[in-house]
Coordinates of C-alpha atoms in Angstrom, one line a residue:
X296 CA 0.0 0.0 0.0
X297 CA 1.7 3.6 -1.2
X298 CA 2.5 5.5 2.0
X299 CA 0.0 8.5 1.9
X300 CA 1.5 11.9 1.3
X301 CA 0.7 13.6 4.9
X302 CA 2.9 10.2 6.8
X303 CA 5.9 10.9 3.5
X304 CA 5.4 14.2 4.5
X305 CA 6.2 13.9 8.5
X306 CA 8.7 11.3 8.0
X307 CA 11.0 13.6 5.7
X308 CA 12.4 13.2 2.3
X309 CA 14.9 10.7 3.5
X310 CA 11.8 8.1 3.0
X311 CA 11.5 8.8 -0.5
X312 CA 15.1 8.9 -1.6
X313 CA 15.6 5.5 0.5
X314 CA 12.7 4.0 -1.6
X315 CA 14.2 5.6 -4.7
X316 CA 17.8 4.0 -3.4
X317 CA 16.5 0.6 -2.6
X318 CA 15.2 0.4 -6.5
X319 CA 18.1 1.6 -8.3
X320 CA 20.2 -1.1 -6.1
X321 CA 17.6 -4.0 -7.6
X322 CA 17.9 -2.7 -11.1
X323 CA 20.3 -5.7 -13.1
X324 CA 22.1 -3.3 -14.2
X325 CA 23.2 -2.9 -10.5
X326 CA 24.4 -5.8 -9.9
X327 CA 27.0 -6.1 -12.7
X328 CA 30.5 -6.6 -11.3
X329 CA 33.6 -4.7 -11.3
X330 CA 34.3 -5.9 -15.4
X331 CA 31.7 -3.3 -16.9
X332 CA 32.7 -0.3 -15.4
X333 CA 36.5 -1.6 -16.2
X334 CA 35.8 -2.4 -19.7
X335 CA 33.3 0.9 -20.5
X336 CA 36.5 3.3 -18.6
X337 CA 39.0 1.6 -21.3
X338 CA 37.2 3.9 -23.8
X339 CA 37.8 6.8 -21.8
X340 CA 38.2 10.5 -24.5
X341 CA 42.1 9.4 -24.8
X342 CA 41.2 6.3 -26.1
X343 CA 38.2 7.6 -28.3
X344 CA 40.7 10.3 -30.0
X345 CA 43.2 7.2 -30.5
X346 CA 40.1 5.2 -32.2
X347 CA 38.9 8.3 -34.1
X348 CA 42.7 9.0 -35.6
X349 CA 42.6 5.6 -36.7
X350 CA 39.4 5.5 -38.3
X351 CA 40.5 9.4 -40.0
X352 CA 43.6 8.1 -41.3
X353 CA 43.4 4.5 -42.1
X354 CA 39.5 4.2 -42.8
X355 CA 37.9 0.8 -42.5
X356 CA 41.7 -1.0 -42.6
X357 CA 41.9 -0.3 -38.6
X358 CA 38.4 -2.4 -37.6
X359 CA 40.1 -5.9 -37.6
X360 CA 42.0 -4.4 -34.3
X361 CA 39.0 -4.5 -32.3
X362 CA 38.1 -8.7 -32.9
X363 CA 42.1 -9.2 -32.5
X364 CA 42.1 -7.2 -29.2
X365 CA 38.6 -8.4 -27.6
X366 CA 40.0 -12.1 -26.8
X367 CA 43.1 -10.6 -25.6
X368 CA 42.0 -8.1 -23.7
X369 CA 39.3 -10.1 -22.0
X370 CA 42.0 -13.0 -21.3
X371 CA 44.1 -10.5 -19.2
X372 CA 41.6 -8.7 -17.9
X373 CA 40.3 -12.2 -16.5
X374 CA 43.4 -13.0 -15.1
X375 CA 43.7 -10.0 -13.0
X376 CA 40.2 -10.0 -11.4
X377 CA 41.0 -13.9 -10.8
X378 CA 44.2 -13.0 -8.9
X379 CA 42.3 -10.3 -6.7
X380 CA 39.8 -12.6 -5.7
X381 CA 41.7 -15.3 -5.0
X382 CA 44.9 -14.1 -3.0
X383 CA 41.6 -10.8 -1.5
X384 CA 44.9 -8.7 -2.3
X385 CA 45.0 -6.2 -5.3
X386 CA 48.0 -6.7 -7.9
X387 CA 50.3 -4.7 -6.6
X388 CA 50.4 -6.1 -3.6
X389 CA 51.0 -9.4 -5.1
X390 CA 53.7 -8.4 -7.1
X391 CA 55.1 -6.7 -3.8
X392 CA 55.6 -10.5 -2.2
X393 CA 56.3 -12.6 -5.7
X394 CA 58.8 -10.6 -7.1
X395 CA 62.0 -8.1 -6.2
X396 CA 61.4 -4.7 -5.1
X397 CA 63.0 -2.9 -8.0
X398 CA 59.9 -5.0 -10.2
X399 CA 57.3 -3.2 -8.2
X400 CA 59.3 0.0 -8.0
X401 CA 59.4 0.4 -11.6
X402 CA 56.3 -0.7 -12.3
X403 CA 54.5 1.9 -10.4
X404 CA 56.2 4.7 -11.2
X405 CA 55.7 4.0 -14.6
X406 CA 51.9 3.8 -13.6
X407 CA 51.2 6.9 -12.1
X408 CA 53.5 9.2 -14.8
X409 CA 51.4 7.4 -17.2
X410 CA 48.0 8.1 -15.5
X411 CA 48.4 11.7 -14.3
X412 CA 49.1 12.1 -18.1
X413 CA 46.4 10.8 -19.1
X414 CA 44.0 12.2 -16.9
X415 CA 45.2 15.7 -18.1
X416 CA 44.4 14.1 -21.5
X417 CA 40.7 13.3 -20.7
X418 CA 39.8 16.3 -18.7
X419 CA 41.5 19.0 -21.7
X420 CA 38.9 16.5 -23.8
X421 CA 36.0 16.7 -21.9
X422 CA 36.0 20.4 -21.2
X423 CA 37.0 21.1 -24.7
X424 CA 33.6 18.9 -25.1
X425 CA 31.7 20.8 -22.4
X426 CA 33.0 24.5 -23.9
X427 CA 31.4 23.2 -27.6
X428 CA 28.2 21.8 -26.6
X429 CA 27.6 24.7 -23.4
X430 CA 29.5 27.7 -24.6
X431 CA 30.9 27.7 -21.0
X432 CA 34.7 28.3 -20.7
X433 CA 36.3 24.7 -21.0
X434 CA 38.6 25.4 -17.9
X435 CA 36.4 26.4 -15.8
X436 CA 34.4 23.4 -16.7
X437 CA 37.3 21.0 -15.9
X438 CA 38.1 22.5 -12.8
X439 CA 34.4 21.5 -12.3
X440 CA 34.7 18.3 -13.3
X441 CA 37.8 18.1 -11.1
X442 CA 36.5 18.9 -8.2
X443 CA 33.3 16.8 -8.5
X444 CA 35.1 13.6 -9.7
X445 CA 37.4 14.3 -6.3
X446 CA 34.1 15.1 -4.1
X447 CA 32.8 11.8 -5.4
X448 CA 35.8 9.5 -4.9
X449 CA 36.8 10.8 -1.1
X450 CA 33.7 11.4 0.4
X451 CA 31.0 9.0 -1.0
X452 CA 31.1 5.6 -0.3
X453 CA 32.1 3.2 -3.7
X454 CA 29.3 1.2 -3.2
X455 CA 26.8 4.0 -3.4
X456 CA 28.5 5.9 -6.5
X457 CA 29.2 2.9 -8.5
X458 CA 25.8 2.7 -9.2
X459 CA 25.7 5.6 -11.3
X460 CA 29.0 5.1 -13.0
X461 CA 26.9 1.9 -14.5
X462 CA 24.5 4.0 -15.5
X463 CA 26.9 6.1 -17.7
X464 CA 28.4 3.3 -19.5
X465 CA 25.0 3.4 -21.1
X466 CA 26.8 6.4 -22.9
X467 CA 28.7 4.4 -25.0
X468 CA 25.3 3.5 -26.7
X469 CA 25.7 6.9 -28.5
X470 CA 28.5 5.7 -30.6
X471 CA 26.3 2.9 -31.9
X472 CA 23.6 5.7 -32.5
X473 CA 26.2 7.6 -34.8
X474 CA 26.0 4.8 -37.2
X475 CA 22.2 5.3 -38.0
X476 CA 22.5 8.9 -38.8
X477 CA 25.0 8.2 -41.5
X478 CA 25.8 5.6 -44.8
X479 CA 27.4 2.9 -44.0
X480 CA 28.5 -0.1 -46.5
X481 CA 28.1 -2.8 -44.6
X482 CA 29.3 -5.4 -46.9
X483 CA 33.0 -3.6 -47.2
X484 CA 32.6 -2.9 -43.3
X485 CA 32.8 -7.1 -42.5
X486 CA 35.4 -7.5 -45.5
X487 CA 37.7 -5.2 -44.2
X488 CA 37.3 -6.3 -40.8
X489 CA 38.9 -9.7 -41.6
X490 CA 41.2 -8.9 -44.9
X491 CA 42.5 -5.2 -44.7
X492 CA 44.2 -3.9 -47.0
X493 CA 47.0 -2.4 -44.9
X494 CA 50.8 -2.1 -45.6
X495 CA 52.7 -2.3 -41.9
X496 CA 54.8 0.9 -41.9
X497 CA 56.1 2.7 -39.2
X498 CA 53.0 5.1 -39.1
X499 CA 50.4 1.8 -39.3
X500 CA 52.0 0.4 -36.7
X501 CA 52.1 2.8 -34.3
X502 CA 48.6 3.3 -34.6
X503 CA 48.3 -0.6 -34.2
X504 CA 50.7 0.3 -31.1
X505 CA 48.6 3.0 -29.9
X506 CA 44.7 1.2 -30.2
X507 CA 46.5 -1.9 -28.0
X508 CA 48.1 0.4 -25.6
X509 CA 44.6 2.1 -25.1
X510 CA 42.4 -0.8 -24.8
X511 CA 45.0 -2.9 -22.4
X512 CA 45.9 -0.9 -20.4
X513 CA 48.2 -0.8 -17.2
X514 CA 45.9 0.9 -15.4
X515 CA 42.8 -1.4 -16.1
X516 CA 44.7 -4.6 -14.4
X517 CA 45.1 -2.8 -11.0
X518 CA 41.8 -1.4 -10.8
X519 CA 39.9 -4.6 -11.7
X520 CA 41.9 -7.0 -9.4
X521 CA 41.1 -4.1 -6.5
X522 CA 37.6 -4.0 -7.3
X523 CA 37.2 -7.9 -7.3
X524 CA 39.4 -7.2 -3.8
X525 CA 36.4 -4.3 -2.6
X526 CA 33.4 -6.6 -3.6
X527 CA 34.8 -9.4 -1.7
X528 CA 35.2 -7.6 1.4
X529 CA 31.6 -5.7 1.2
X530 CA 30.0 -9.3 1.9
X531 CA 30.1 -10.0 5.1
X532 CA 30.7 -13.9 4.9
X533 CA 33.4 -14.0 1.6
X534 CA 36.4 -14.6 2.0
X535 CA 39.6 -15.2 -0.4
X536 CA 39.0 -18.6 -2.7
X537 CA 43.0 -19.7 -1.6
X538 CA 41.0 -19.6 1.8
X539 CA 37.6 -20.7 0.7
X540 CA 38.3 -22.7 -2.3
X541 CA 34.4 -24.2 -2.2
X542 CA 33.2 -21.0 -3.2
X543 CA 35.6 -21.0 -6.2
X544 CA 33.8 -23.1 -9.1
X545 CA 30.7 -20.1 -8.9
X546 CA 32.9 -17.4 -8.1
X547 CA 35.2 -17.7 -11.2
X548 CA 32.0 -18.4 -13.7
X549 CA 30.9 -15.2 -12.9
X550 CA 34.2 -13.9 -13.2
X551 CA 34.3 -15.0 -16.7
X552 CA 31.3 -13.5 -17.6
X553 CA 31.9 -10.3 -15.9
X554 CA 35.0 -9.6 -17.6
X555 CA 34.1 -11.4 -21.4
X556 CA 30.9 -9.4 -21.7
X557 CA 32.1 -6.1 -20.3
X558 CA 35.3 -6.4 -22.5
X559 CA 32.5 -7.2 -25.6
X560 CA 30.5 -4.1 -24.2
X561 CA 33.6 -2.1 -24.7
X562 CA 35.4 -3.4 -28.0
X563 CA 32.3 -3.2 -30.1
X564 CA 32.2 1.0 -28.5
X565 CA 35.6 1.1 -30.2
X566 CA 34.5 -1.0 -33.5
X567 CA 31.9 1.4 -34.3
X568 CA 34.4 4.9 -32.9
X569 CA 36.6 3.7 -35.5
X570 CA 33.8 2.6 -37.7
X571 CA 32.1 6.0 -37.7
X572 CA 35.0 8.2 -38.5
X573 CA 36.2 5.9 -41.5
X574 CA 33.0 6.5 -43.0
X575 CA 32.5 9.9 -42.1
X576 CA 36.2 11.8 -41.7
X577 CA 38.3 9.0 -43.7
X578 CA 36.1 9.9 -46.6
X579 CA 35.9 13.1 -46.6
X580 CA 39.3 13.5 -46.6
X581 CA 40.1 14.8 -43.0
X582 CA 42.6 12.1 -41.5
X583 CA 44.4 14.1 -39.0
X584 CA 42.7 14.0 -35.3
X585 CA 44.2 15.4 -32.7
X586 CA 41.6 15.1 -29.3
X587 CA 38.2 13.4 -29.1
X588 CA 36.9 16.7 -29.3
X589 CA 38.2 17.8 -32.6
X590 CA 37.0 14.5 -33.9
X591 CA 33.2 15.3 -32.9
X592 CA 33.5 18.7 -34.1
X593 CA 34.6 17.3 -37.4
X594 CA 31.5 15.4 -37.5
X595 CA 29.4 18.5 -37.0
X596 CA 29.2 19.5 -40.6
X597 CA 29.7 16.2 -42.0
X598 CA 26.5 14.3 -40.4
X599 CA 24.7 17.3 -38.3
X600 CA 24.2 18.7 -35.3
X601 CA 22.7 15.5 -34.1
X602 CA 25.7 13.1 -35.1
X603 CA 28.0 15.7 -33.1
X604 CA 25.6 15.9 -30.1
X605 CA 25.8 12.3 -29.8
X606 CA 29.7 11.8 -30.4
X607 CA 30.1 14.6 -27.2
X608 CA 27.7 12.9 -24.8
X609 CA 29.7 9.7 -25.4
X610 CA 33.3 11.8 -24.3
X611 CA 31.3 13.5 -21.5
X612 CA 29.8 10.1 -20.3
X613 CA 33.2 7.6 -20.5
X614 CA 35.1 10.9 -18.9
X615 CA 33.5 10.5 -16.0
X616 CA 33.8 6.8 -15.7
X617 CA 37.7 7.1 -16.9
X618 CA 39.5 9.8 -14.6
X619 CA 38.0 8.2 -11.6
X620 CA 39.2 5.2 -12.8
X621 CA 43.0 6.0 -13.6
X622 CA 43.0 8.3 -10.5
X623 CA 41.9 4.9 -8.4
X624 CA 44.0 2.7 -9.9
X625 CA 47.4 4.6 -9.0
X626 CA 45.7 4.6 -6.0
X627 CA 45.5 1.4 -5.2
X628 CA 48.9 0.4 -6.6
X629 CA 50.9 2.8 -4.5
X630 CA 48.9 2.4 -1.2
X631 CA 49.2 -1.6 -2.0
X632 CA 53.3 -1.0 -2.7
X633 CA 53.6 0.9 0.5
X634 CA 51.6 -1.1 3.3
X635 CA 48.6 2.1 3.3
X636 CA 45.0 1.2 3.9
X637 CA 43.3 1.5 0.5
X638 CA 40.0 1.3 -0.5
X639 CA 37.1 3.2 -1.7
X640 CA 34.8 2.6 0.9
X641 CA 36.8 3.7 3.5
X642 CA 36.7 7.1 5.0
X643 CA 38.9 9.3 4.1
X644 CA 40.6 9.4 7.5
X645 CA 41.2 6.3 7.5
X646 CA 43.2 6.0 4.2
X647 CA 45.3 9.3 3.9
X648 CA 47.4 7.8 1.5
X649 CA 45.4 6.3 -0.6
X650 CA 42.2 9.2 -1.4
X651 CA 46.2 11.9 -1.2
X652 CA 47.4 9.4 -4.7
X653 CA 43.9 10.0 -5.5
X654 CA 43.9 13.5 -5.0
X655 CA 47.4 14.5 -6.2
X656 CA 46.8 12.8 -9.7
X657 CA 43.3 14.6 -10.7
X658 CA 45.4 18.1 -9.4
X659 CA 48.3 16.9 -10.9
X660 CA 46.6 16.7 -14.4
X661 CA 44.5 19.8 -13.9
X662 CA 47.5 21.7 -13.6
X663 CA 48.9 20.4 -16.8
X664 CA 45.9 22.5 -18.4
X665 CA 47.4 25.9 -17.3
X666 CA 51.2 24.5 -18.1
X667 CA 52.7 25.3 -21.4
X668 CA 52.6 21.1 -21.4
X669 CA 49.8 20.0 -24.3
X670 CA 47.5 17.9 -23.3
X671 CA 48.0 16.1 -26.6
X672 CA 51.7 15.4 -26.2
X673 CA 50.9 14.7 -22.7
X674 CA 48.7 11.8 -24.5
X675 CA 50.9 10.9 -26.5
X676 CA 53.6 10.0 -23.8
X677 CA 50.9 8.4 -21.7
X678 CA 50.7 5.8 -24.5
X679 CA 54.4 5.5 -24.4
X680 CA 54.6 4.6 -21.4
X681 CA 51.7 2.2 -21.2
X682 CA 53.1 0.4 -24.2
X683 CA 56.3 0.5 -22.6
X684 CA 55.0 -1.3 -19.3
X685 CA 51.9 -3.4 -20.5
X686 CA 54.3 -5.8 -22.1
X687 CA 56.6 -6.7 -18.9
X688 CA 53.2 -6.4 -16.7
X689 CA 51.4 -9.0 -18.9
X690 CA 54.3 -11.2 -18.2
X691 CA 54.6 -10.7 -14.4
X692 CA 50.6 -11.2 -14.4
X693 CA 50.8 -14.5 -16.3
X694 CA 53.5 -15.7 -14.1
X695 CA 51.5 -14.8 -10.8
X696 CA 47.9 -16.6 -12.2
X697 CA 50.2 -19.2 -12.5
X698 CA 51.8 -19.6 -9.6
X699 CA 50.5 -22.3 -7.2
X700 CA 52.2 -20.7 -3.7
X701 CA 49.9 -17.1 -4.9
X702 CA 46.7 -18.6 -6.4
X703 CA 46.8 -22.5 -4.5
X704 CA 44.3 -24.6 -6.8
X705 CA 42.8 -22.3 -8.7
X706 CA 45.9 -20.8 -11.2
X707 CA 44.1 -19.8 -14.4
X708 CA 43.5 -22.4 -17.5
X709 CA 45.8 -23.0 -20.5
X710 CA 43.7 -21.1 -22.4
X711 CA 43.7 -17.9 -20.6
X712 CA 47.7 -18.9 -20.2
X713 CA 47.9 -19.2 -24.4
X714 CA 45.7 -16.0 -24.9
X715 CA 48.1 -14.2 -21.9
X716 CA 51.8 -14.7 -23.9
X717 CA 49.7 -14.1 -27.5
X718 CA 49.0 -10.5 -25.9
X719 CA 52.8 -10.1 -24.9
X720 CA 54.5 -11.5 -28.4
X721 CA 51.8 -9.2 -30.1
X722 CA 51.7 -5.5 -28.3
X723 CA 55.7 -6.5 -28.4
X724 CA 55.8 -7.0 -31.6
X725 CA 53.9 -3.9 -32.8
X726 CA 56.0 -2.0 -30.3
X727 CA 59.4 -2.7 -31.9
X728 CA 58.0 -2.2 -35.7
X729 CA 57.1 1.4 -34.8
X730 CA 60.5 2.2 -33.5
X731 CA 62.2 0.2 -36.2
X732 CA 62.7 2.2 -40.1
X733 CA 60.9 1.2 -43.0

C-alpha cells in the first residue's frame, strides 16, 4: 500500500530517496561486477581520440584491431580479477611478495607518470567537449569536473557511487547511435574487418601500437583485481577462494562472464568509434585527429548537429567513468606497494594515503591545463609509457595466475595462459615495428 502523502510528508524526504535507493540497487544493471565499469573506462576521451585517428587516417583498414584485441583483452583482464579474488589482495600487492622490489618499483612509477598524463588528457577533452556543446569556458568546466570527480571519490562511499557510474556506461550506446544517422557499407565494413588492406609501416603500426596500448591498459589490471578485492570484502561472509576454495567453481564463472561481456560491451564501443569516422572523416578527406573533441567537431558538418551531439555525450559520459578510474587505480597500486590502507569505501581518514594518490593525480593533471605542457603530447607519452609497461606487466601477471604458492588450486587455465603470452608477443611486436625504419 503507497505510504500517503501527509505520513511521507512527517517522516521527511529521506523516505522517499531511501525508496528511490532501494530500486536503483535492484535494477540488473546494479548488480554487474567490477568488469563493466573496467571495460566501458578503457574507452575513456584518450582512447576515443586514439580510435577516431585511426578510423580518420586509415578508414575501415583499422576495424580488424578490435576482434584481434577483444579475446586478448578479455584474457588478461580475467586473469587480473582472478588473482584479486583469489589471494583478497590487489595486484600490486601481489607483485610486492612474488617478485623483487626494484619490479614493483618500476612498475609503479611508470603507472602513475602514465595516469596523471592521461588524466590531463581526458579532462583538456572533456571540457574542450563541455565548452562546444555549453558555450561555458572549457577550464572552468574542468576544474568543475575536477572537483566533483574528487568530491565523489573521497567522500561517497564506492558502493553508493558505483551505481551511477553503470549508468553512464549506457553512454557508450551513442557511438552505436552515430552509425544510424549516416551511410554505411556494410558489406566492405565485415570484408575489411577480416582482410585489410593495410601495408605495416612505421605510421600503421604505431597506430596498431597506440589502439593496443589504449584498450590494455596498465591501469585497467590494478583497478579490476582491486575492485574484485572491494566486492569481496563488502560481503560480510566471503572470504579469499585460496581460503575458501568451495566458493571457487561459482565465483570464477561469474568472473568470466563479468569480464568477457564487459570487455565485448567495450570493443564493439571502439568498433563502431573507428567505424564512424572511417565512414565519415576517412572519406571526406580529413585524417588528421588530434583530441576526441576535434573528432566530434569534425563530424558537426559532415552528419549534423545530431551526429556531433551524440559523439560529445559519449566523451562526456566515458570521462567520468575514466578519470575516476586512472586516479583509483594509481591509487590502489601505490597504497598496495607501500603497506597504506586503500579502499574506496573507506573514510577518508582512515586511508590518507590512498584518497592523497587519489587526490594529487586529478590536481596533478588539472594543472597540466594551465602548463605550457599540451594535453595532446601529454597523451601521447601516456601511450608511451603504457606500451612501454603493459608488455613486462602482462608477463609478471601470467607468471602470478600461475603460480601455485599465490593462487593455491585455482591458477588460471591453459587457455587464458595461451591467450596471456599471444597479448605479450603481439603489443611487443607492434611495439618494436614502430620504433624500427621502414
Amino acid at each position: 500500500m503507497e505510504q500517503p502523502v501527509t505520513e511521507l510528508k512527517a517522516t521527511g524526504s529521506s523516505t522517499y530517496f531511501a525508496r528511490a535507493w532501494h530500486k536503483l540497487k535492484q535494477h540488473p544493471l546494479a548488480r554487474v561486477g567490477p568488469g563493466l565499469v573496467t571495460g566501458v573506462a578503457d574507452d575513456d576521451p584518450s582512447g576515443i581520440a586514439t580510435y577516431s585517428q585511426a578510423g580518420a587516417q586509415f578508414g575501415l583498414n583499422m576495424l580488424w584491431t578490435m576482434p584481434l584485441a577483444y579475446p586478448l583483452m578479455s584474457a588478461v583482464q580475467s586473469m587480473c580479477a582472478q588473482i584479486g579474488r583469489v589471494t583478497g589482495k590487489g595486484l600490486a600487492a601481489n607483485i610486492k611478495t612474488a617478485f623483487p622490489p626494484v619490479v614493483l618499483q618500476g612498475v609503479v612509477l611508470l603507472l602513475l607518470t602514465a595516469n596523471v598524463l592521461n588524466i590531463a588528457a581526458d579532462l583538456a577533452a572533456m571540457g574542450e567537449v563541455a565548452e562546444l556543446t555549453s558555450g561555458i569556458n572549457r577550464h572552468l568546466m574542468t576544474v568543475m569536473f575536477v572537483f566533483g570527480t574528487l568530491l565523489l571519490q573521497i567522500f561517497v562511499p564506492y558502493h553508493r557511487y558505483v551505481y551511477f557510474l553503470k549508468w553512464l556506461t549506457l553512454s557508450l550506446l551513442a557511438y552505436a547511435a552515430v552509425l544510424f544517422t549516416v551511410h554505411v557499407p556494410w558489406g566492405e565494413v565485415a570484408l575489411r574487418t577480416v582482410w585489410p588492406q593495410l601495408t605495416i609501416t612505421s605510421d600503421s603500426a604505431a597506430v596498431v601500437v597506440g589502439i593496443f596500448g589504449t584498450t590494455i591498459s596498465p591501469y585497467l589490471f590494478f583497478w579490476q583485481a582491486s575492485q574484485e578485492v572491494e566486492d569481496m570484502q563488502a560481503e560480510p561472509v566471503a572470504q579469499a577462494l585460496k581460503v575458501d576454495p568451495w566458493a571457487a567453481p561459482k565465483e570464477l564463472r561469474r568472473i568470466t562472464w563479468d569480464t568477457w561481456s564487459g570487455m565485448f560491451y567495450s570493443n564493439v564501443a571502439a568498433y563502431f568509434i573507428i567505424l564512424a569516422t572511417a565512414v565519415t572523416l576517412h572519406v571526406a578527406g580529413i585524417t588528421n585527429i588530434d583530441t576526441a573533441a576535434q573528432a566530434a567537431m569534425a563530424l558537426k558538418p559532415l552528419a549534423g548537429d545530431f551526429t556531433f551531439y551524440l559523439f560529445a555525450l559519449g566523451i562526456l559520459g566515458v570521462g567520468f567513468i575514466g578519470v575516476p578510474v586512472l586516479a583509483g587505480s594509481g591509487g590502489y597500486a601505490l597504497a598496495e606497494a607501500m603497506g597504506w590502507s586503500s579502499g574506496l569505501e573507506l573514510k577518508a581518514s582512515d586511508a590518507r594515503g590512498f584518497y592523497s594518490v587519489i587526490a594529487i593525480s586529478v590536481l596533478a593533471a588539472l594543472a597540466i591545463q594551465y602548463s605550457p605542457i599540451s594535453p595532446m603530447k601529454a597523451l601521447f607519452w601516456s601511450a608511451v609509457i603504457n606500451g612501454v609497461v603493459a608488455v613486462p606487466l602482462i608477463a609478471v601477471i601470467i607468471i602470478l595466475a600461475t603460480k601455485r604458492s599465490v593462487m593455491g588450486a585455482c591458477v588460471v587455465s591453459r587457455p587464458i595462459l595461451l591467450m596471456g603470452w599471444i597479448t605479450v608477443i603481439v603489443m611487443g611486436g607492434a611495439a618494436i615495428r614502430m620504433v624500427v625504419p621502414g
